[in-house]
PDB file of C-alpha atoms in Angstrom:
ATOM      1  CA  LEU A 127     -29.347  30.094  11.986  1.00 63.00           C
ATOM      2  CA  ASP A 128     -26.212  28.221  12.927  1.00 75.00           C
ATOM      3  CA  SER A 129     -23.644  28.821  10.165  1.00 82.00           C
ATOM      4  CA  GLU A 130     -21.461  25.925  11.278  1.00 84.00           C
ATOM      5  CA  VAL A 131     -24.361  23.463  11.074  1.00 83.00           C
ATOM      6  CA  LEU A 132     -25.379  24.853   7.684  1.00 79.00           C
ATOM      7  CA  ASN A 133     -21.854  24.461   6.319  1.00 83.00           C
ATOM      8  CA  GLU A 134     -21.778  20.861   7.513  1.00 84.00           C
ATOM      9  CA  ASP A 135     -25.128  20.200   5.821  1.00 81.00           C
ATOM     10  CA  ILE A 136     -23.887  21.681   2.547  1.00 76.00           C
ATOM     11  CA  LYS A 137     -20.700  19.630   2.798  1.00 82.00           C
ATOM     12  CA  ARG A 138     -22.780  16.498   3.343  1.00 81.00           C
ATOM     13  CA  LEU A 139     -24.929  17.218   0.281  1.00 76.00           C
ATOM     14  CA  VAL A 140     -21.867  17.715  -1.941  1.00 71.00           C
ATOM     15  CA  GLN A 141     -19.171  15.409  -0.548  1.00 75.00           C
ATOM     16  CA  ASP A 142     -21.051  12.638   1.260  1.00 67.00           C
ATOM     17  CA  LEU A 143     -24.358  12.192  -0.536  1.00 65.00           C
ATOM     18  CA  ARG A 144     -22.908  13.636  -3.767  1.00 71.00           C
ATOM     19  CA  LEU A 145     -26.331  14.736  -4.946  1.00 70.00           C
ATOM     20  CA  PHE A 146     -25.119  18.126  -6.164  1.00 75.00           C
ATOM     21  CA  SER A 147     -21.905  19.438  -7.658  1.00 74.00           C
ATOM     22  CA  THR A 148     -22.381  22.925  -6.141  1.00 79.00           C
ATOM     23  CA  VAL A 149     -24.539  24.394  -3.387  1.00 82.00           C
ATOM     24  CA  THR A 150     -24.650  28.127  -2.677  1.00 83.00           C
ATOM     25  CA  GLU A 151     -26.772  29.952  -0.138  1.00 82.00           C
ATOM     26  CA  ARG A 152     -28.596  33.252   0.181  1.00 84.00           C
ATOM     27  CA  ARG A 153     -29.938  34.602   3.448  1.00 83.00           C
ATOM     28  CA  THR A 154     -32.753  37.151   3.428  1.00 84.00           C
ATOM     29  CA  PRO A 155     -34.078  38.793   6.621  1.00 83.00           C
ATOM     30  CA  ARG A 156     -37.806  38.123   7.022  1.00 80.00           C
ATOM     31  CA  ASP A 157     -40.231  38.660   9.893  1.00 79.00           C
ATOM     32  CA  GLY A 158     -37.540  38.837  12.498  1.00 76.00           C
ATOM     33  CA  GLY A 159     -35.863  35.745  11.156  1.00 81.00           C
ATOM     34  CA  VAL A 160     -33.951  34.616   8.105  1.00 82.00           C
ATOM     35  CA  LYS A 161     -35.174  33.143   4.845  1.00 84.00           C
ATOM     36  CA  LEU A 162     -32.595  30.646   3.602  1.00 84.00           C
ATOM     37  CA  THR A 163     -32.432  29.837  -0.103  1.00 81.00           C
ATOM     38  CA  LEU A 164     -30.121  27.156  -1.446  1.00 84.00           C
ATOM     39  CA  TYR A 165     -29.126  27.164  -5.108  1.00 82.00           C
ATOM     40  CA  VAL A 166     -27.969  23.765  -6.250  1.00 80.00           C
ATOM     41  CA  THR A 167     -26.457  22.234  -9.369  1.00 77.00           C
ATOM     42  CA  GLU A 168     -27.609  18.659  -9.671  1.00 70.00           C
ATOM     43  CA  ASN A 169     -25.200  15.956 -10.660  1.00 70.00           C
ATOM     44  CA  PRO A 170     -26.309  14.334 -13.916  1.00 66.00           C
ATOM     45  CA  ARG A 171     -27.177  10.678 -14.285  1.00 70.00           C
ATOM     46  CA  GLY A 172     -24.636   8.464 -15.963  1.00 68.00           C
ATOM     47  CA  GLY A 173     -25.135   6.821 -19.306  1.00 75.00           C
ATOM     48  CA  VAL A 174     -22.569   4.434 -20.728  1.00 86.00           C
ATOM     49  CA  VAL A 175     -19.194   3.959 -19.010  1.00 91.00           C
ATOM     50  CA  ILE A 176     -16.477   3.494 -21.629  1.00 92.00           C
ATOM     51  CA  PHE A 177     -12.845   2.438 -21.167  1.00 96.00           C
ATOM     52  CA  LEU A 178     -10.376   3.230 -23.946  1.00 96.00           C
ATOM     53  CA  GLY A 179      -6.803   1.942 -24.161  1.00 97.00           C
ATOM     54  CA  ASN A 180      -7.256  -0.966 -21.756  1.00 97.00           C
ATOM     55  CA  GLU A 181      -5.303  -3.764 -23.416  1.00 96.00           C
ATOM     56  CA  ASN A 182      -4.429  -5.792 -20.325  1.00 96.00           C
ATOM     57  CA  TYR A 183      -7.759  -5.711 -18.498  1.00 96.00           C
ATOM     58  CA  THR A 184     -11.285  -6.268 -19.744  1.00 96.00           C
ATOM     59  CA  ARG A 185     -14.101  -3.804 -19.337  1.00 94.00           C
ATOM     60  CA  GLU A 186     -15.710  -6.181 -16.834  1.00 95.00           C
ATOM     61  CA  GLU A 187     -12.587  -6.162 -14.667  1.00 96.00           C
ATOM     62  CA  LEU A 188     -12.355  -2.374 -14.687  1.00 97.00           C
ATOM     63  CA  ILE A 189     -16.046  -1.696 -14.114  1.00 95.00           C
ATOM     64  CA  GLU A 190     -15.747  -3.607 -10.830  1.00 94.00           C
ATOM     65  CA  LEU A 191     -13.155  -1.081  -9.659  1.00 96.00           C
ATOM     66  CA  VAL A 192     -15.081   2.130 -10.224  1.00 95.00           C
ATOM     67  CA  GLY A 193     -17.890   3.687  -8.238  1.00 92.00           C
ATOM     68  CA  THR A 194     -19.403   5.405 -11.259  1.00 89.00           C
ATOM     69  CA  LYS A 195     -22.187   3.175 -12.557  1.00 86.00           C
ATOM     70  CA  GLU A 196     -24.447   3.384 -15.576  1.00 84.00           C
ATOM     71  CA  GLY A 197     -27.707   5.044 -14.599  1.00 77.00           C
ATOM     72  CA  GLY A 198     -26.300   6.371 -11.316  1.00 77.00           C
ATOM     73  CA  LEU A 199     -25.375   9.918 -10.381  1.00 79.00           C
ATOM     74  CA  VAL A 200     -22.101  11.220 -11.797  1.00 81.00           C
ATOM     75  CA  ASP A 201     -19.940  13.467  -9.588  1.00 85.00           C
ATOM     76  CA  GLU A 202     -16.382  14.732  -9.671  1.00 85.00           C
ATOM     77  CA  ILE A 203     -15.357  13.195  -6.343  1.00 87.00           C
ATOM     78  CA  THR A 204     -16.326   9.681  -7.414  1.00 89.00           C
ATOM     79  CA  LEU A 205     -14.676  10.125 -10.808  1.00 93.00           C
ATOM     80  CA  GLN A 206     -11.407  11.162  -9.167  1.00 94.00           C
ATOM     81  CA  LEU A 207     -11.602   8.140  -6.873  1.00 95.00           C
ATOM     82  CA  ASP A 208     -12.283   5.975  -9.930  1.00 96.00           C
ATOM     83  CA  VAL A 209      -9.146   7.259 -11.645  1.00 98.00           C
ATOM     84  CA  ARG A 210      -7.120   6.508  -8.521  1.00 97.00           C
ATOM     85  CA  ALA A 211      -8.553   2.975  -8.280  1.00 97.00           C
ATOM     86  CA  ILE A 212      -7.691   2.198 -11.911  1.00 98.00           C
ATOM     87  CA  ILE A 213      -4.169   3.566 -11.495  1.00 98.00           C
ATOM     88  CA  GLU A 214      -3.623   1.531  -8.317  1.00 96.00           C
ATOM     89  CA  LYS A 215      -4.783  -1.635 -10.092  1.00 97.00           C
ATOM     90  CA  TYR A 216      -2.344  -1.124 -12.953  1.00 97.00           C
ATOM     91  CA  ARG A 217       0.571  -0.137 -10.723  1.00 96.00           C
ATOM     92  CA  GLN A 218       0.033  -3.131  -8.472  1.00 94.00           C
ATOM     93  CA  ASP A 219       0.600  -5.332 -11.519  1.00 94.00           C
ATOM     94  CA  GLY A 220       3.724  -3.529 -12.689  1.00 95.00           C
ATOM     95  CA  PHE A 221       2.359  -0.757 -14.951  1.00 97.00           C
ATOM     96  CA  HIS A 222       4.102   1.992 -13.028  1.00 96.00           C
ATOM     97  CA  PHE A 223       3.790   4.654 -15.717  1.00 97.00           C
ATOM     98  CA  VAL A 224       0.064   4.234 -16.383  1.00 98.00           C
ATOM     99  CA  GLN A 225      -1.967   7.393 -16.972  1.00 98.00           C
ATOM    100  CA  VAL A 226      -5.737   7.640 -16.630  1.00 98.00           C
ATOM    101  CA  LYS A 227      -8.021  10.565 -17.494  1.00 96.00           C
ATOM    102  CA  TYR A 228     -11.780  10.850 -17.678  1.00 93.00           C
ATOM    103  CA  GLU A 229     -14.116  12.794 -19.935  1.00 89.00           C
ATOM    104  CA  ARG A 230     -17.755  13.558 -19.321  1.00 80.00           C
ATOM    105  CA  PRO A 231     -19.591  15.175 -22.238  1.00 71.00           C
ATOM    106  CA  VAL A 232     -22.645  16.847 -20.708  1.00 64.00           C
ATOM    107  CA  ASP A 233     -26.008  15.737 -22.025  1.00 60.00           C
ATOM    108  CA  GLU A 234     -29.192  14.323 -20.526  1.00 55.00           C
ATOM    109  CA  PHE A 235     -27.425  11.034 -19.753  1.00 63.00           C
ATOM    110  CA  THR A 236     -23.717  11.692 -19.337  1.00 74.00           C
ATOM    111  CA  THR A 237     -21.369   9.279 -21.077  1.00 85.00           C
ATOM    112  CA  ILE A 238     -18.234   8.672 -19.011  1.00 89.00           C
ATOM    113  CA  ILE A 239     -15.018   7.915 -20.868  1.00 92.00           C
ATOM    114  CA  PHE A 240     -11.900   6.704 -19.064  1.00 96.00           C
ATOM    115  CA  ARG A 241      -8.868   7.097 -21.320  1.00 97.00           C
ATOM    116  CA  ILE A 242      -6.049   4.787 -20.239  1.00 98.00           C
ATOM    117  CA  THR A 243      -2.447   4.966 -21.390  1.00 98.00           C
ATOM    118  CA  GLU A 244      -1.039   1.772 -19.916  1.00 97.00           C
ATOM    119  CA  GLY A 245       2.627   2.307 -20.652  1.00 96.00           C
ATOM    120  CA  PRO A 246       5.145  -0.543 -20.420  1.00 96.00           C
ATOM    121  CA  GLU A 247       4.918  -3.327 -17.872  1.00 95.00           C
ATOM    122  CA  VAL A 248       7.888  -2.735 -15.561  1.00 96.00           C
ATOM    123  CA  CYS A 249       9.858  -5.642 -14.093  1.00 94.00           C
ATOM    124  CA  VAL A 250      12.402  -5.618 -11.278  1.00 94.00           C
ATOM    125  CA  GLU A 251      15.682  -6.415 -13.003  1.00 93.00           C
ATOM    126  CA  GLU A 252      18.083  -6.056 -10.082  1.00 93.00           C
ATOM    127  CA  VAL A 253      18.009  -5.482  -6.321  1.00 95.00           C
ATOM    128  CA  ASP A 254      21.273  -4.226  -4.837  1.00 96.00           C
ATOM    129  CA  PHE A 255      21.851  -4.067  -1.074  1.00 97.00           C
ATOM    130  CA  ARG A 256      24.267  -1.647   0.569  1.00 97.00           C
ATOM    131  CA  GLY A 257      25.448  -2.096   4.140  1.00 96.00           C
ATOM    132  CA  ASN A 258      24.410  -5.734   4.637  1.00 96.00           C
ATOM    133  CA  LEU A 259      27.456  -6.943   6.548  1.00 95.00           C
ATOM    134  CA  SER A 260      25.853  -9.849   8.418  1.00 95.00           C
ATOM    135  CA  PHE A 261      23.613 -11.543   5.837  1.00 96.00           C
ATOM    136  CA  PRO A 262      24.128 -12.319   2.126  1.00 96.00           C
ATOM    137  CA  LYS A 263      21.901 -11.007  -0.637  1.00 96.00           C
ATOM    138  CA  THR A 264      20.147 -14.369  -1.044  1.00 94.00           C
ATOM    139  CA  ASP A 265      18.936 -14.306   2.574  1.00 95.00           C
ATOM    140  CA  LEU A 266      17.652 -10.762   2.234  1.00 96.00           C
ATOM    141  CA  LEU A 267      15.755 -11.528  -0.962  1.00 94.00           C
ATOM    142  CA  GLU A 268      14.119 -14.511   0.750  1.00 94.00           C
ATOM    143  CA  ALA A 269      12.946 -12.134   3.487  1.00 94.00           C
ATOM    144  CA  MET A 270      11.184 -10.007   0.844  1.00 93.00           C
ATOM    145  CA  PRO A 271       8.256 -12.148  -0.427  1.00 90.00           C
ATOM    146  CA  PHE A 272       6.755  -9.415  -2.624  1.00 90.00           C
ATOM    147  CA  THR A 273       9.942  -8.213  -4.341  1.00 88.00           C
ATOM    148  CA  ASP A 274      12.424 -10.281  -6.322  1.00 85.00           C
ATOM    149  CA  GLU A 275      14.701 -10.070  -9.325  1.00 85.00           C
ATOM    150  CA  SER A 276      13.370 -11.217 -12.669  1.00 77.00           C
ATOM    151  CA  GLY A 277      14.632 -14.521 -14.024  1.00 67.00           C
ATOM    152  CA  LEU A 278      15.313 -15.781 -17.517  1.00 55.00           C
ATOM    153  CA  LEU A 279      11.813 -17.147 -18.008  1.00 54.00           C
ATOM    154  CA  PHE A 280       9.725 -14.714 -16.000  1.00 69.00           C
ATOM    155  CA  GLY A 281       9.540 -11.054 -15.043  1.00 76.00           C
ATOM    156  CA  HIS A 282       8.806  -9.916 -11.495  1.00 86.00           C
ATOM    157  CA  PRO A 283       6.395  -6.920 -11.591  1.00 91.00           C
ATOM    158  CA  TYR A 284       7.600  -3.640 -10.147  1.00 94.00           C
ATOM    159  CA  SER A 285       5.150  -2.389  -7.513  1.00 94.00           C
ATOM    160  CA  GLU A 286       5.949   0.444  -5.130  1.00 94.00           C
ATOM    161  CA  ASP A 287       3.356  -0.817  -2.645  1.00 93.00           C
ATOM    162  CA  ASP A 288       5.028  -4.237  -2.596  1.00 94.00           C
ATOM    163  CA  ILE A 289       8.453  -2.671  -2.173  1.00 95.00           C
ATOM    164  CA  LEU A 290       7.273  -0.683   0.846  1.00 95.00           C
ATOM    165  CA  LYS A 291       5.819  -3.853   2.379  1.00 95.00           C
ATOM    166  CA  ASP A 292       9.102  -5.670   1.846  1.00 95.00           C
ATOM    167  CA  LEU A 293      11.153  -2.880   3.397  1.00 96.00           C
ATOM    168  CA  VAL A 294       9.111  -3.510   6.541  1.00 96.00           C
ATOM    169  CA  ASN A 295       9.597  -7.285   6.147  1.00 96.00           C
ATOM    170  CA  LEU A 296      13.338  -6.788   5.808  1.00 96.00           C
ATOM    171  CA  GLN A 297      13.452  -4.651   8.924  1.00 95.00           C
ATOM    172  CA  GLN A 298      11.543  -7.366  10.803  1.00 93.00           C
ATOM    173  CA  PHE A 299      14.028  -9.918   9.478  1.00 95.00           C
ATOM    174  CA  TYR A 300      16.924  -7.991  10.997  1.00 95.00           C
ATOM    175  CA  ARG A 301      15.198  -7.224  14.268  1.00 92.00           C
ATOM    176  CA  GLY A 302      14.170 -10.838  14.654  1.00 90.00           C
ATOM    177  CA  ARG A 303      17.843 -11.777  14.470  1.00 90.00           C
ATOM    178  CA  GLY A 304      19.091  -9.432  17.145  1.00 92.00           C
ATOM    179  CA  PHE A 305      19.561  -6.220  15.175  1.00 95.00           C
ATOM    180  CA  LEU A 306      16.835  -4.310  17.009  1.00 93.00           C
ATOM    181  CA  ASP A 307      18.099  -0.916  15.826  1.00 94.00           C
ATOM    182  CA  ALA A 308      18.308  -1.870  12.143  1.00 96.00           C
ATOM    183  CA  GLN A 309      16.956   0.672   9.659  1.00 96.00           C
ATOM    184  CA  ILE A 310      16.012  -0.173   6.065  1.00 97.00           C
ATOM    185  CA  SER A 311      15.364   2.350   3.295  1.00 97.00           C
ATOM    186  CA  LEU A 312      15.073   2.523  -0.480  1.00 96.00           C
ATOM    187  CA  GLU A 313      18.203   4.457  -1.388  1.00 96.00           C
ATOM    188  CA  ASP A 314      17.797   4.579  -5.154  1.00 96.00           C
ATOM    189  CA  ARG A 315      15.417   3.546  -7.899  1.00 95.00           C
ATOM    190  CA  ARG A 316      16.339   3.689 -11.578  1.00 96.00           C
ATOM    191  CA  PHE A 317      14.571   2.657 -14.759  1.00 97.00           C
ATOM    192  CA  SER A 318      15.980   1.488 -18.065  1.00 96.00           C
ATOM    193  CA  PRO A 319      15.677   3.904 -21.033  1.00 96.00           C
ATOM    194  CA  ASP A 320      12.619   2.019 -22.320  1.00 96.00           C
ATOM    195  CA  LYS A 321      11.124   2.048 -18.789  1.00 95.00           C
ATOM    196  CA  ARG A 322      10.641  -1.710 -18.822  1.00 95.00           C
ATOM    197  CA  TYR A 323      13.159  -2.589 -16.122  1.00 95.00           C
ATOM    198  CA  ALA A 324      13.711  -1.231 -12.623  1.00 96.00           C
ATOM    199  CA  PHE A 325      16.961  -1.286 -10.669  1.00 96.00           C
ATOM    200  CA  LEU A 326      16.637  -0.936  -6.889  1.00 96.00           C
ATOM    201  CA  THR A 327      19.232  -0.042  -4.273  1.00 97.00           C
ATOM    202  CA  ILE A 328      18.283  -0.770  -0.682  1.00 97.00           C
ATOM    203  CA  ARG A 329      20.285   0.742   2.164  1.00 97.00           C
ATOM    204  CA  VAL A 330      20.740  -1.397   5.271  1.00 97.00           C
ATOM    205  CA  ASP A 331      21.927   0.265   8.482  1.00 97.00           C
ATOM    206  CA  GLU A 332      22.328  -2.805  10.658  1.00 96.00           C
ATOM    207  CA  GLY A 333      23.459  -1.282  13.922  1.00 94.00           C
ATOM    208  CA  GLU A 334      24.967  -3.523  16.567  1.00 93.00           C
ATOM    209  CA  PRO A 335      23.299  -6.842  17.446  1.00 92.00           C
ATOM    210  CA  TYR A 336      21.870  -7.225  20.932  1.00 92.00           C
ATOM    211  CA  ILE A 337      23.654  -9.872  23.012  1.00 91.00           C
ATOM    212  CA  VAL A 338      22.085 -12.199  25.594  1.00 90.00           C
ATOM    213  CA  LYS A 339      23.572 -11.355  29.001  1.00 89.00           C
ATOM    214  CA  SER A 340      21.626 -13.840  31.119  1.00 86.00           C
ATOM    215  CA  ILE A 341      18.892 -16.477  30.922  1.00 86.00           C
ATOM    216  CA  ARG A 342      16.619 -17.032  33.911  1.00 85.00           C
ATOM    217  CA  PHE A 343      13.616 -19.333  34.362  1.00 84.00           C
ATOM    218  CA  GLU A 344      10.777 -18.585  36.758  1.00 81.00           C
ATOM    219  CA  GLY A 345       8.282 -21.201  37.902  1.00 81.00           C
ATOM    220  CA  MET A 346      10.240 -24.126  36.454  1.00 79.00           C
ATOM    221  CA  GLU A 347       9.834 -27.138  38.771  1.00 78.00           C
ATOM    222  CA  ARG A 348       9.548 -30.216  36.531  1.00 80.00           C
ATOM    223  CA  PHE A 349      12.854 -29.729  34.714  1.00 82.00           C
ATOM    224  CA  ASP A 350      16.400 -28.877  35.637  1.00 82.00           C
ATOM    225  CA  ALA A 351      17.066 -25.285  34.564  1.00 81.00           C
ATOM    226  CA  GLU A 352      20.720 -25.897  33.740  1.00 85.00           C
ATOM    227  CA  THR A 353      19.874 -28.867  31.514  1.00 83.00           C
ATOM    228  CA  VAL A 354      17.200 -26.927  29.667  1.00 82.00           C
ATOM    229  CA  ARG A 355      19.523 -23.930  29.240  1.00 82.00           C
ATOM    230  CA  ALA A 356      22.252 -26.148  27.805  1.00 85.00           C
ATOM    231  CA  ASP A 357      19.841 -27.593  25.205  1.00 84.00           C
ATOM    232  CA  MET A 358      18.618 -24.179  24.026  1.00 87.00           C
ATOM    233  CA  GLN A 359      19.751 -22.531  20.821  1.00 86.00           C
ATOM    234  CA  THR A 360      19.764 -19.205  22.651  1.00 86.00           C
ATOM    235  CA  GLN A 361      22.948 -18.985  24.683  1.00 88.00           C
ATOM    236  CA  ILE A 362      24.546 -16.395  26.932  1.00 88.00           C
ATOM    237  CA  GLY A 363      26.944 -14.345  24.840  1.00 88.00           C
ATOM    238  CA  GLY A 364      25.031 -15.097  21.640  1.00 86.00           C
ATOM    239  CA  ARG A 365      22.708 -12.858  19.659  1.00 87.00           C
ATOM    240  CA  TYR A 366      19.247 -12.111  20.999  1.00 89.00           C
ATOM    241  CA  GLU A 367      16.991 -13.465  18.226  1.00 87.00           C
ATOM    242  CA  PRO A 368      13.333 -13.081  19.292  1.00 86.00           C
ATOM    243  CA  PHE A 369      11.920 -14.323  15.956  1.00 83.00           C
ATOM    244  CA  GLY A 370      14.626 -16.916  15.365  1.00 80.00           C
ATOM    245  CA  ALA A 371      16.413 -19.076  17.925  1.00 85.00           C
ATOM    246  CA  LEU A 372      14.482 -17.759  20.928  1.00 85.00           C
ATOM    247  CA  ASN A 373      11.144 -18.384  19.224  1.00 85.00           C
ATOM    248  CA  ASP A 374      12.232 -21.979  18.485  1.00 82.00           C
ATOM    249  CA  ASP A 375      13.338 -22.445  22.100  1.00 81.00           C
ATOM    250  CA  ILE A 376      10.014 -21.226  23.475  1.00 82.00           C
ATOM    251  CA  ARG A 377       8.109 -23.484  21.072  1.00 86.00           C
ATOM    252  CA  ALA A 378      10.173 -26.487  22.206  1.00 83.00           C
ATOM    253  CA  LEU A 379       9.543 -25.683  25.884  1.00 82.00           C
ATOM    254  CA  LYS A 380       5.798 -25.427  25.298  1.00 81.00           C
ATOM    255  CA  LYS A 381       5.866 -28.798  23.553  1.00 79.00           C
ATOM    256  CA  ASP A 382       7.632 -30.399  26.539  1.00 71.00           C
ATOM    257  CA  TYR A 383       5.013 -29.003  28.892  1.00 65.00           C
TER     258      TYR A 383
END
């Protein structure tokens, strides 16, 4: 009897197939071999799935998120994943302080109750940049499509996932404009006393811009290299901007060819 294979089988029954909540084994020597007995605790079948406290989403919207279905098997792993999915949905839309718990009274058909405390919808009130010496705040905000300050007539939802995406976008913005060593990080995050507004501080370590030292063409026969070089936005002594001026220059050359 291979213990490693047996452990993998038990893991598959509990974690992958999720047929049982527990599986224990007993090995008894018999006729020169081993009698293996598995003691299992079956997962119950689900009855009604109930959501309580969901003011901003309908039951139909939430039921699409969860893996626990009425009439299906109910297991702890799926329920924990369900809680995570509901939380992620709320936080993506600005409900950063949402709390979700589940209850499962045990009977023949287990009723599943998800209790949701939505909390306030959080909006980004202010984004402050530190260390941005080369570009103004307006340019940096434009480079962050998922994060913006709230206006007079609308509130921009606070989402940590969106902020992380925009930190990457901001780093790409800098690197595309010659600051290849630029580093971007979220330095501080504060909330108002009522937790409805978020104030962000983003640290920008620009580094030194890379400078174009030379421009050389290979395989150019139809055009005069000096004339083409003179018409380019990218110039010797200027910043190396792979996603800006240089990208425009390459696009123009391809159009000419």
